[in-house]
Coordinates of C-alpha atoms in Angstrom, one line a residue:
Chain A
X1 CA -23.1 -16.1 -203.1
X2 CA -22.4 -12.7 -204.4
X3 CA -24.1 -11.2 -201.4
X4 CA -21.9 -13.3 -199.1
X5 CA -18.7 -12.1 -200.9
X6 CA -20.0 -8.6 -200.7
X7 CA -20.6 -8.9 -197.0
X8 CA -17.2 -10.4 -196.4
X9 CA -15.6 -7.6 -198.4
X10 CA -17.5 -4.9 -196.4
X11 CA -16.6 -6.6 -193.1
X12 CA -12.9 -6.8 -194.2
X13 CA -12.8 -3.1 -195.1
X14 CA -14.6 -2.2 -191.8
X15 CA -12.1 -4.4 -189.9
X16 CA -9.3 -2.6 -191.7
X17 CA -10.6 0.8 -190.7
X18 CA -11.2 -0.3 -187.1
X19 CA -7.6 -1.4 -187.0
X20 CA -6.3 1.8 -188.6
X21 CA -8.3 3.8 -186.0
X22 CA -7.2 1.7 -183.0
X23 CA -3.7 0.5 -183.7
X24 CA -1.2 1.5 -181.1
X25 CA 1.7 3.7 -182.2
X26 CA 5.2 4.3 -181.0
X27 CA 5.6 7.8 -179.6
X28 CA 8.8 9.6 -179.0
X29 CA 9.6 10.3 -175.3
X30 CA 12.3 12.9 -174.4
X31 CA 14.5 11.5 -171.7
X32 CA 15.4 13.4 -168.6
X33 CA 16.3 13.0 -164.9
X34 CA 13.8 11.9 -162.3
X35 CA 13.7 10.5 -158.8
X36 CA 12.9 6.8 -158.8
X37 CA 11.5 4.7 -156.0
X38 CA 14.4 2.3 -156.8
X39 CA 17.8 3.8 -156.2
X40 CA 20.4 2.8 -158.8
X41 CA 22.8 2.5 -156.0
X42 CA 22.4 3.0 -152.3
X43 CA 21.2 6.6 -151.6
X44 CA 21.3 7.5 -155.3
X45 CA 17.8 7.6 -156.8
X46 CA 18.3 10.4 -159.3
X47 CA 17.9 8.5 -162.6
X48 CA 18.8 9.6 -166.1
X49 CA 16.5 8.2 -168.7
X50 CA 17.6 8.4 -172.4
X51 CA 15.2 9.3 -175.2
X52 CA 13.1 6.4 -176.2
X53 CA 10.1 5.3 -178.2
X54 CA 7.2 3.6 -176.5
X55 CA 3.8 2.1 -177.7
X56 CA 1.1 4.6 -176.7
X57 CA -1.2 1.8 -175.4
X58 CA -0.6 -1.7 -173.9
X59 CA -0.6 -4.4 -176.6
X60 CA -4.2 -5.5 -177.3
X61 CA -5.7 -8.9 -177.8
X62 CA -6.1 -8.2 -181.5
X63 CA -2.4 -7.3 -181.8
X64 CA -1.4 -10.4 -179.9
X65 CA -3.7 -12.6 -181.9
X66 CA -2.0 -11.4 -185.1
X67 CA 1.4 -12.3 -183.5
X68 CA 0.4 -15.9 -182.6
X69 CA -1.1 -16.4 -186.0
X70 CA 2.4 -15.7 -187.5
X71 CA 4.2 -17.5 -184.7
X72 CA 2.3 -20.7 -183.8
X73 CA 5.0 -21.7 -181.3
X74 CA 3.5 -19.0 -179.1
X75 CA -0.1 -20.2 -179.3
X76 CA -1.8 -21.5 -176.2
X77 CA -1.3 -25.3 -176.0
X78 CA 1.8 -25.1 -178.2
X79 CA 4.1 -22.7 -176.2
X80 CA 6.4 -24.8 -174.0
X81 CA 6.0 -24.7 -170.3
X82 CA 9.5 -23.4 -169.8
X83 CA 8.2 -20.1 -171.1
X84 CA 4.5 -20.0 -170.0
X85 CA 2.5 -21.3 -167.1
X86 CA -0.8 -23.2 -167.5
X87 CA -2.9 -20.1 -167.5
X88 CA -1.3 -18.6 -170.6
X89 CA -4.0 -16.8 -172.7
X90 CA -6.5 -18.7 -170.6
X91 CA -9.2 -16.0 -171.1
X92 CA -9.2 -16.6 -174.9
X93 CA -11.8 -19.0 -176.4
X94 CA -9.1 -21.0 -178.2
X95 CA -5.4 -20.8 -179.4
X96 CA -6.4 -18.4 -182.2
X97 CA -9.8 -17.1 -181.1
X98 CA -10.7 -14.3 -178.6
X99 CA -13.6 -14.3 -176.2
X100 CA -16.3 -11.9 -175.1
X101 CA -14.3 -11.1 -171.9
X102 CA -11.1 -10.7 -174.0
X103 CA -12.2 -8.4 -176.8
X104 CA -9.9 -7.1 -179.6
X105 CA -9.3 -3.7 -178.0
X106 CA -8.7 -4.9 -174.5
X107 CA -5.1 -5.2 -173.4
X108 CA -3.8 -8.7 -173.7
X109 CA -3.2 -10.3 -170.3
X110 CA -2.3 -13.8 -169.1
X111 CA 1.0 -13.4 -171.0
X112 CA 4.4 -14.4 -169.6
X113 CA 7.5 -12.2 -169.8
X114 CA 8.9 -14.6 -172.4
X115 CA 5.8 -14.2 -174.6
X116 CA 5.8 -10.4 -174.1
X117 CA 9.5 -10.3 -175.0
X118 CA 9.0 -12.5 -178.1
X119 CA 6.1 -10.2 -179.2
X120 CA 8.3 -7.1 -178.9
X121 CA 11.2 -8.7 -180.7
X122 CA 8.8 -9.5 -183.5
X123 CA 8.0 -5.7 -183.7
X124 CA 11.7 -4.9 -183.8
X125 CA 11.3 -3.6 -180.3
X126 CA 11.9 -4.6 -176.7
X127 CA 10.1 -4.3 -173.3
X128 CA 10.7 -1.0 -171.6
X129 CA 13.0 -0.9 -168.7
X130 CA 11.6 -0.3 -165.2
X131 CA 13.0 3.2 -165.1
X132 CA 11.5 4.0 -168.5
X133 CA 8.1 2.7 -167.4
X134 CA 8.3 4.6 -164.1
X135 CA 9.3 7.8 -165.9
X136 CA 6.2 7.5 -168.2
X137 CA 4.0 6.7 -165.3
X138 CA 5.0 9.8 -163.3
X139 CA 3.0 12.0 -165.7
X140 CA -0.6 13.0 -165.4
X141 CA -2.4 14.7 -168.3
X142 CA -0.6 18.0 -168.2
X143 CA 2.6 17.4 -166.2
X144 CA 5.6 15.2 -166.8
X145 CA 5.9 14.6 -163.1
X146 CA 2.7 14.8 -161.1
X147 CA 3.8 12.6 -158.3
X148 CA 3.8 15.4 -155.7
X149 CA 0.0 15.8 -156.2
X150 CA -1.6 13.8 -153.4
X151 CA -5.0 13.8 -155.0
X152 CA -3.6 12.3 -158.2
X153 CA -1.8 9.6 -156.3
X154 CA -4.9 8.8 -154.4
X155 CA -6.8 8.4 -157.7
X156 CA -4.3 5.9 -158.9
X157 CA -4.3 4.0 -155.6
X158 CA -8.1 3.6 -155.6
X159 CA -7.8 1.5 -158.8
X160 CA -5.7 -1.0 -156.9
X161 CA -8.4 -1.6 -154.4
X162 CA -10.9 -2.3 -157.2
X163 CA -9.1 -4.8 -159.3
X164 CA -9.9 -8.4 -159.3
X165 CA -12.9 -10.0 -161.0
X166 CA -13.9 -6.9 -162.9
X167 CA -14.0 -6.7 -166.7
X168 CA -10.9 -5.1 -168.1
X169 CA -11.7 -1.9 -170.1
X170 CA -10.5 -1.3 -173.7
X171 CA -7.3 0.6 -174.2
X172 CA -7.6 4.4 -174.6
X173 CA -10.7 4.5 -172.4
X174 CA -9.1 7.2 -170.3
X175 CA -7.3 10.4 -171.6
X176 CA -3.7 10.2 -172.6
X177 CA -1.0 11.6 -170.3
X178 CA 1.5 14.4 -170.8
X179 CA 3.5 12.2 -173.3
X180 CA 0.4 11.2 -175.3
X181 CA 0.7 7.8 -173.7
X182 CA -2.4 5.9 -172.6
X183 CA -3.2 3.6 -169.7
X184 CA 0.0 3.7 -167.6
X185 CA -2.4 3.6 -164.6
X186 CA -5.8 2.2 -163.9
X187 CA -5.9 -0.5 -166.6
X188 CA -3.4 -3.3 -166.2
X189 CA 0.0 -4.1 -164.6
X190 CA 2.8 -4.2 -167.1
X191 CA 5.9 -6.3 -167.6
X192 CA 9.2 -4.5 -167.9
X193 CA 12.4 -5.9 -169.4
X194 CA 14.3 -6.0 -166.1
X195 CA 11.5 -7.2 -163.8
X196 CA 14.0 -9.6 -162.3
X197 CA 16.4 -6.8 -161.3
X198 CA 14.8 -5.8 -158.0
X199 CA 17.5 -6.7 -155.6
X200 CA 19.2 -3.6 -154.7
X201 CA 22.0 -4.2 -152.2
X202 CA 25.5 -4.8 -153.4
X203 CA 27.1 -8.1 -152.5
X204 CA 24.6 -10.8 -151.8
X205 CA 26.6 -13.0 -149.4
X206 CA 23.9 -13.6 -146.9
X207 CA 22.0 -16.7 -147.3
X208 CA 18.4 -16.2 -148.6
X209 CA 19.1 -12.5 -149.1
X210 CA 18.2 -12.6 -152.8
X211 CA 14.8 -13.9 -152.2
X212 CA 13.7 -11.2 -149.9
X213 CA 12.0 -8.1 -151.2
X214 CA 15.1 -6.0 -150.6
X215 CA 13.3 -2.7 -151.2
X216 CA 12.0 -3.2 -147.7
X217 CA 15.6 -3.1 -146.4
X218 CA 17.2 0.0 -145.0
X219 CA 18.4 2.4 -147.7
X220 CA 17.1 0.3 -150.5
X221 CA 14.1 2.6 -151.1
X222 CA 14.6 6.3 -150.9
X223 CA 12.6 7.7 -148.0
X224 CA 11.6 10.7 -150.1
X225 CA 9.4 8.5 -152.3
X226 CA 7.8 6.3 -149.7
X227 CA 4.4 8.0 -150.2
X228 CA 4.3 6.6 -153.7
X229 CA 2.6 3.4 -152.7
X230 CA 1.1 2.7 -156.1
X231 CA 4.5 2.5 -157.7
X232 CA 5.9 0.5 -154.8
X233 CA 3.0 -2.0 -155.3
X234 CA 4.1 -2.5 -158.9
X235 CA 7.7 -3.1 -157.7
X236 CA 6.5 -5.6 -155.1
X237 CA 4.3 -7.4 -157.7
X238 CA 6.9 -7.6 -160.4
X239 CA 9.6 -8.8 -158.0
X240 CA 7.4 -11.7 -157.0
X241 CA 7.0 -13.0 -160.5
X242 CA 8.9 -15.7 -162.4
X243 CA 9.4 -15.0 -166.2
X244 CA 6.9 -17.7 -167.1
X245 CA 4.1 -16.5 -164.9
X246 CA 0.9 -15.0 -166.2
X247 CA -1.9 -13.2 -164.4
X248 CA -5.3 -11.8 -165.3
X249 CA -4.2 -8.2 -164.8
X250 CA -0.7 -8.3 -166.2
X251 CA -0.1 -7.1 -169.8
X252 CA 2.7 -5.2 -171.5
X253 CA 3.7 -2.6 -174.1
X254 CA 6.9 -2.4 -176.2
X255 CA 9.6 0.2 -176.4
X256 CA 12.5 1.0 -178.8
X257 CA 15.7 2.9 -178.5
X258 CA 15.0 6.5 -179.5
X259 CA 16.8 8.9 -181.8
X260 CA 18.6 11.6 -179.9
X261 CA 17.0 14.9 -180.9
X262 CA 19.2 17.7 -182.3
Chain B
X1 CA 12.2 -37.4 -218.5
X2 CA 12.9 -33.8 -219.3
X3 CA 9.7 -33.0 -217.5
X4 CA 10.7 -34.9 -214.4
X5 CA 14.0 -33.0 -214.2
X6 CA 12.1 -29.8 -214.4
X7 CA 9.7 -31.0 -211.6
X8 CA 12.5 -32.1 -209.3
X9 CA 14.3 -28.9 -210.0
X10 CA 11.2 -27.0 -209.1
X11 CA 10.8 -29.2 -206.0
X12 CA 14.3 -28.4 -204.8
X13 CA 13.7 -24.7 -205.3
X14 CA 10.5 -25.0 -203.3
X15 CA 12.3 -27.0 -200.6
X16 CA 15.1 -24.6 -200.5
X17 CA 12.8 -21.5 -200.3
X18 CA 10.7 -23.3 -197.6
X19 CA 13.9 -23.9 -195.7
X20 CA 15.0 -20.3 -196.1
X21 CA 11.6 -19.1 -194.9
X22 CA 11.1 -21.6 -192.1
X23 CA 14.7 -21.9 -190.8
X24 CA 14.7 -18.7 -188.7
X25 CA 11.4 -19.7 -187.2
X26 CA 12.4 -23.2 -186.3
X27 CA 15.5 -21.9 -184.6
X28 CA 13.4 -20.2 -181.9
X29 CA 10.7 -22.8 -181.9
X30 CA 10.9 -25.7 -179.5
X31 CA 12.6 -29.0 -180.2
X32 CA 10.0 -31.6 -179.9
X33 CA 12.4 -34.2 -178.5
X34 CA 12.9 -32.1 -175.4
X35 CA 10.6 -32.2 -172.3
X36 CA 8.6 -28.9 -172.2
X37 CA 10.3 -27.8 -168.9
X38 CA 13.8 -28.3 -170.2
X39 CA 16.0 -25.3 -170.0
X40 CA 17.4 -26.4 -173.4
X41 CA 14.2 -25.2 -175.0
X42 CA 15.8 -21.8 -174.8
X43 CA 17.8 -21.7 -177.9
X44 CA 20.6 -19.1 -177.4
X45 CA 24.2 -19.1 -178.5
X46 CA 27.0 -18.9 -175.9
X47 CA 30.7 -18.4 -176.5
X48 CA 33.1 -20.2 -174.2
X49 CA 36.6 -19.4 -172.8
X50 CA 38.2 -20.8 -175.9
X51 CA 35.9 -18.8 -178.3
X52 CA 33.9 -21.8 -179.3
X53 CA 30.2 -21.2 -179.8
X54 CA 27.5 -23.7 -178.9
X55 CA 23.9 -23.7 -177.5
X56 CA 23.1 -23.8 -173.8
X57 CA 22.7 -27.6 -174.4
X58 CA 26.4 -28.3 -174.8
X59 CA 26.3 -30.8 -172.0
X60 CA 22.9 -32.3 -172.8
X61 CA 22.9 -36.0 -171.8
X62 CA 24.9 -35.3 -168.6
X63 CA 23.8 -33.8 -165.3
X64 CA 25.1 -30.2 -165.1
X65 CA 25.7 -27.7 -162.4
X66 CA 24.9 -24.2 -163.6
X67 CA 25.4 -20.8 -162.2
X68 CA 25.5 -17.1 -163.4
X69 CA 28.5 -14.9 -162.5
X70 CA 30.8 -12.3 -163.9
X71 CA 34.6 -12.2 -164.0
X72 CA 35.3 -8.8 -162.5
X73 CA 33.2 -9.7 -159.4
X74 CA 35.4 -9.2 -156.4
X75 CA 34.0 -11.5 -153.7
X76 CA 30.9 -13.5 -154.4
X77 CA 31.8 -15.1 -157.8
X78 CA 35.1 -16.6 -156.7
X79 CA 33.1 -18.0 -153.7
X80 CA 30.5 -19.4 -156.1
X81 CA 33.2 -21.2 -158.1
X82 CA 34.9 -22.5 -155.0
X83 CA 31.6 -23.7 -153.6
X84 CA 31.0 -25.7 -156.8
X85 CA 34.5 -27.1 -156.6
X86 CA 34.0 -28.0 -152.9
X87 CA 30.7 -29.7 -153.7
X88 CA 32.3 -31.7 -156.5
X89 CA 35.1 -32.8 -154.2
X90 CA 32.5 -34.6 -152.0
X91 CA 31.7 -36.9 -155.0
X92 CA 33.5 -40.1 -155.9
X93 CA 35.9 -39.9 -158.9
X94 CA 33.4 -41.9 -161.0
X95 CA 30.6 -39.6 -160.0
X96 CA 32.6 -36.5 -160.7
X97 CA 33.6 -37.8 -164.1
X98 CA 29.9 -37.8 -165.2
X99 CA 29.1 -34.3 -163.9
X100 CA 29.5 -31.1 -166.0
X101 CA 29.7 -27.5 -164.9
X102 CA 28.6 -24.5 -166.8
X103 CA 29.1 -20.9 -165.5
X104 CA 27.3 -18.2 -167.5
X105 CA 28.4 -14.6 -167.5
X106 CA 25.9 -11.8 -166.8
X107 CA 28.4 -9.3 -168.1
X108 CA 29.1 -10.4 -171.7
X109 CA 30.4 -7.0 -172.8
X110 CA 33.4 -7.3 -170.6
X111 CA 33.7 -11.1 -170.2
X112 CA 35.5 -11.8 -173.4
X113 CA 36.8 -15.4 -174.0
X114 CA 40.2 -14.1 -172.9
X115 CA 38.9 -12.9 -169.5
X116 CA 36.8 -16.0 -169.1
X117 CA 39.9 -18.1 -169.9
X118 CA 42.0 -16.2 -167.2
X119 CA 39.4 -17.0 -164.5
X120 CA 39.2 -20.5 -165.8
X121 CA 42.9 -21.0 -165.3
X122 CA 43.0 -19.1 -162.0
X123 CA 40.6 -21.6 -160.5
X124 CA 42.4 -24.5 -162.3
X125 CA 39.1 -26.2 -163.1
X126 CA 38.8 -29.4 -165.1
X127 CA 38.6 -28.3 -168.8
X128 CA 37.1 -31.6 -169.9
X129 CA 34.0 -31.0 -167.7
X130 CA 33.8 -27.3 -167.1
X131 CA 33.2 -24.3 -169.3
X132 CA 32.7 -20.6 -168.7
X133 CA 30.5 -18.9 -171.3
X134 CA 29.1 -15.6 -172.3
X135 CA 25.7 -15.1 -174.0
X136 CA 24.8 -12.3 -176.4
X137 CA 23.8 -9.2 -174.3
X138 CA 20.1 -9.5 -175.3
X139 CA 20.0 -13.1 -174.1
X140 CA 21.2 -12.7 -170.5
X141 CA 17.8 -11.8 -169.1
X142 CA 16.2 -14.8 -170.9
X143 CA 18.7 -17.2 -169.4
X144 CA 18.2 -15.5 -166.0
X145 CA 14.5 -15.8 -166.6
X146 CA 14.5 -19.6 -167.1
X147 CA 16.8 -20.1 -164.2
X148 CA 14.9 -17.8 -161.8
X149 CA 18.0 -15.7 -161.2
X150 CA 17.8 -12.0 -160.5
X151 CA 20.5 -9.5 -161.4
X152 CA 21.0 -5.8 -161.6
X153 CA 23.9 -3.7 -163.0
X154 CA 25.0 -1.0 -160.6
X155 CA 26.3 2.4 -161.7
X156 CA 29.9 1.4 -160.8
X157 CA 29.8 -1.5 -163.3
X158 CA 29.4 -4.1 -160.6
X159 CA 26.4 -6.4 -160.5
X160 CA 24.1 -7.5 -157.8
X161 CA 22.8 -11.0 -158.5
X162 CA 21.4 -14.1 -157.1
X163 CA 24.1 -16.5 -156.1
X164 CA 22.3 -19.7 -156.9
X165 CA 23.8 -23.0 -158.1
X166 CA 21.3 -25.1 -160.1
X167 CA 21.3 -28.8 -161.0
X168 CA 20.0 -29.8 -164.4
X169 CA 19.3 -33.4 -165.2
X170 CA 20.4 -35.1 -168.5
X171 CA 17.4 -33.5 -170.3
X172 CA 18.1 -30.0 -169.0
X173 CA 15.3 -30.0 -166.4
X174 CA 16.0 -28.1 -163.2
X175 CA 15.9 -30.7 -160.4
X176 CA 17.5 -28.9 -157.5
X177 CA 19.2 -25.6 -156.5
X178 CA 21.0 -24.1 -153.6
X179 CA 21.8 -20.6 -152.4
X180 CA 24.3 -21.8 -149.8
X181 CA 27.8 -20.5 -150.3
X182 CA 31.1 -21.5 -148.7
X183 CA 30.2 -25.0 -147.7
X184 CA 28.5 -27.9 -149.6
X185 CA 24.7 -28.1 -149.1
X186 CA 24.0 -31.7 -148.0
X187 CA 20.5 -31.9 -149.6
X188 CA 21.8 -30.5 -152.8
X189 CA 24.7 -32.9 -152.8
X190 CA 22.3 -35.8 -152.4
X191 CA 20.3 -34.5 -155.4
X192 CA 23.5 -34.5 -157.5
X193 CA 24.3 -38.1 -156.5
X194 CA 20.7 -39.2 -157.4
X195 CA 20.9 -37.5 -160.8
X196 CA 24.3 -39.2 -161.5
X197 CA 22.9 -42.7 -161.0

């Protein structure tokens, strides 16, 4: 009995250390201007991003498990179908147990926008906006904006041709980028707060117009950025989603409003 | 006797503290009496053109036509409202009396009850059956999310948005929708009639 208690105590301490070592942190991002693939208005794709804070990794299975333990209404089998589809957390073993293919340090996937949003709210945070995400994802390991590097773009693209069926790696498996943020590319797709904002033209009087992927339309996507296929694929994927959908490769990270630096 | 008072006193303290702890959670949890697909599972507060605050379920128990709009919208939103009015006009008086209409602002910062009230009066809609409401800013995307409506704020303050009219049944389940503006959609009209039976 004493041995058992001892073992449990040691395991608990180890688990605590493991969490300390691996927990994601919010890092400060200095805002700035950049050219987005999505113009804010027709022909205007120079976007100003304010300072903000963002989690340095996507939310992991361990972190999401802790959340559903506190918030049973977000457990698989309990969450209402208005907010999640029938594949919600399907890779877990049970409502409150992970599985070998969904380990504690892997990014949580099969989560809906509503579930992601509820998680971030529980952390006193929110999902990043598309522009915030795209701004982060423009960085390689030593440059804030590496998008002009064809080789780097090609490296990202090659990930898209590999996904499907493969085991998802742990977070932080690749080096951090310029902002000390991990896994913007080559790990999972990520929800953004305004995933349902990708209709770019002004008035929407034409029947059926809203359902088209309008970034295909003339003027909707800046021609300067058309070589940025990887980012355009993200836009296409996000714009095809409903807020309750979940997929095997779709996770999220949270953001917060940043302090303006003096 | 004294003991019992003490215990009941303790019990009420426990009940009270449980309520205090549990109440914020149950507000966002689902209401078990609702079907899981019901839009009314989304528990958010909205403020109407008279400043009255309710949930999205203010017309629960009646079929509802629902759309998202904003009051400073120059062309499309007036068309949305007139399309709803036109659709309603195809119903019999008895049918119309059972139908409710809820238009939800995507621009809550500017769509104060006063502005909503002005639009309400401009369109001279039936105040017994219609309301125009604004959610809290952080709730607009959630409402759009459950309704499958897309919107984006443009730099000039205008919005680009899906012009969809949605029919909810008595329990708040989406049973039909239309993107057709300017003239009533025959299939949609039939769905409204069915839900009113």
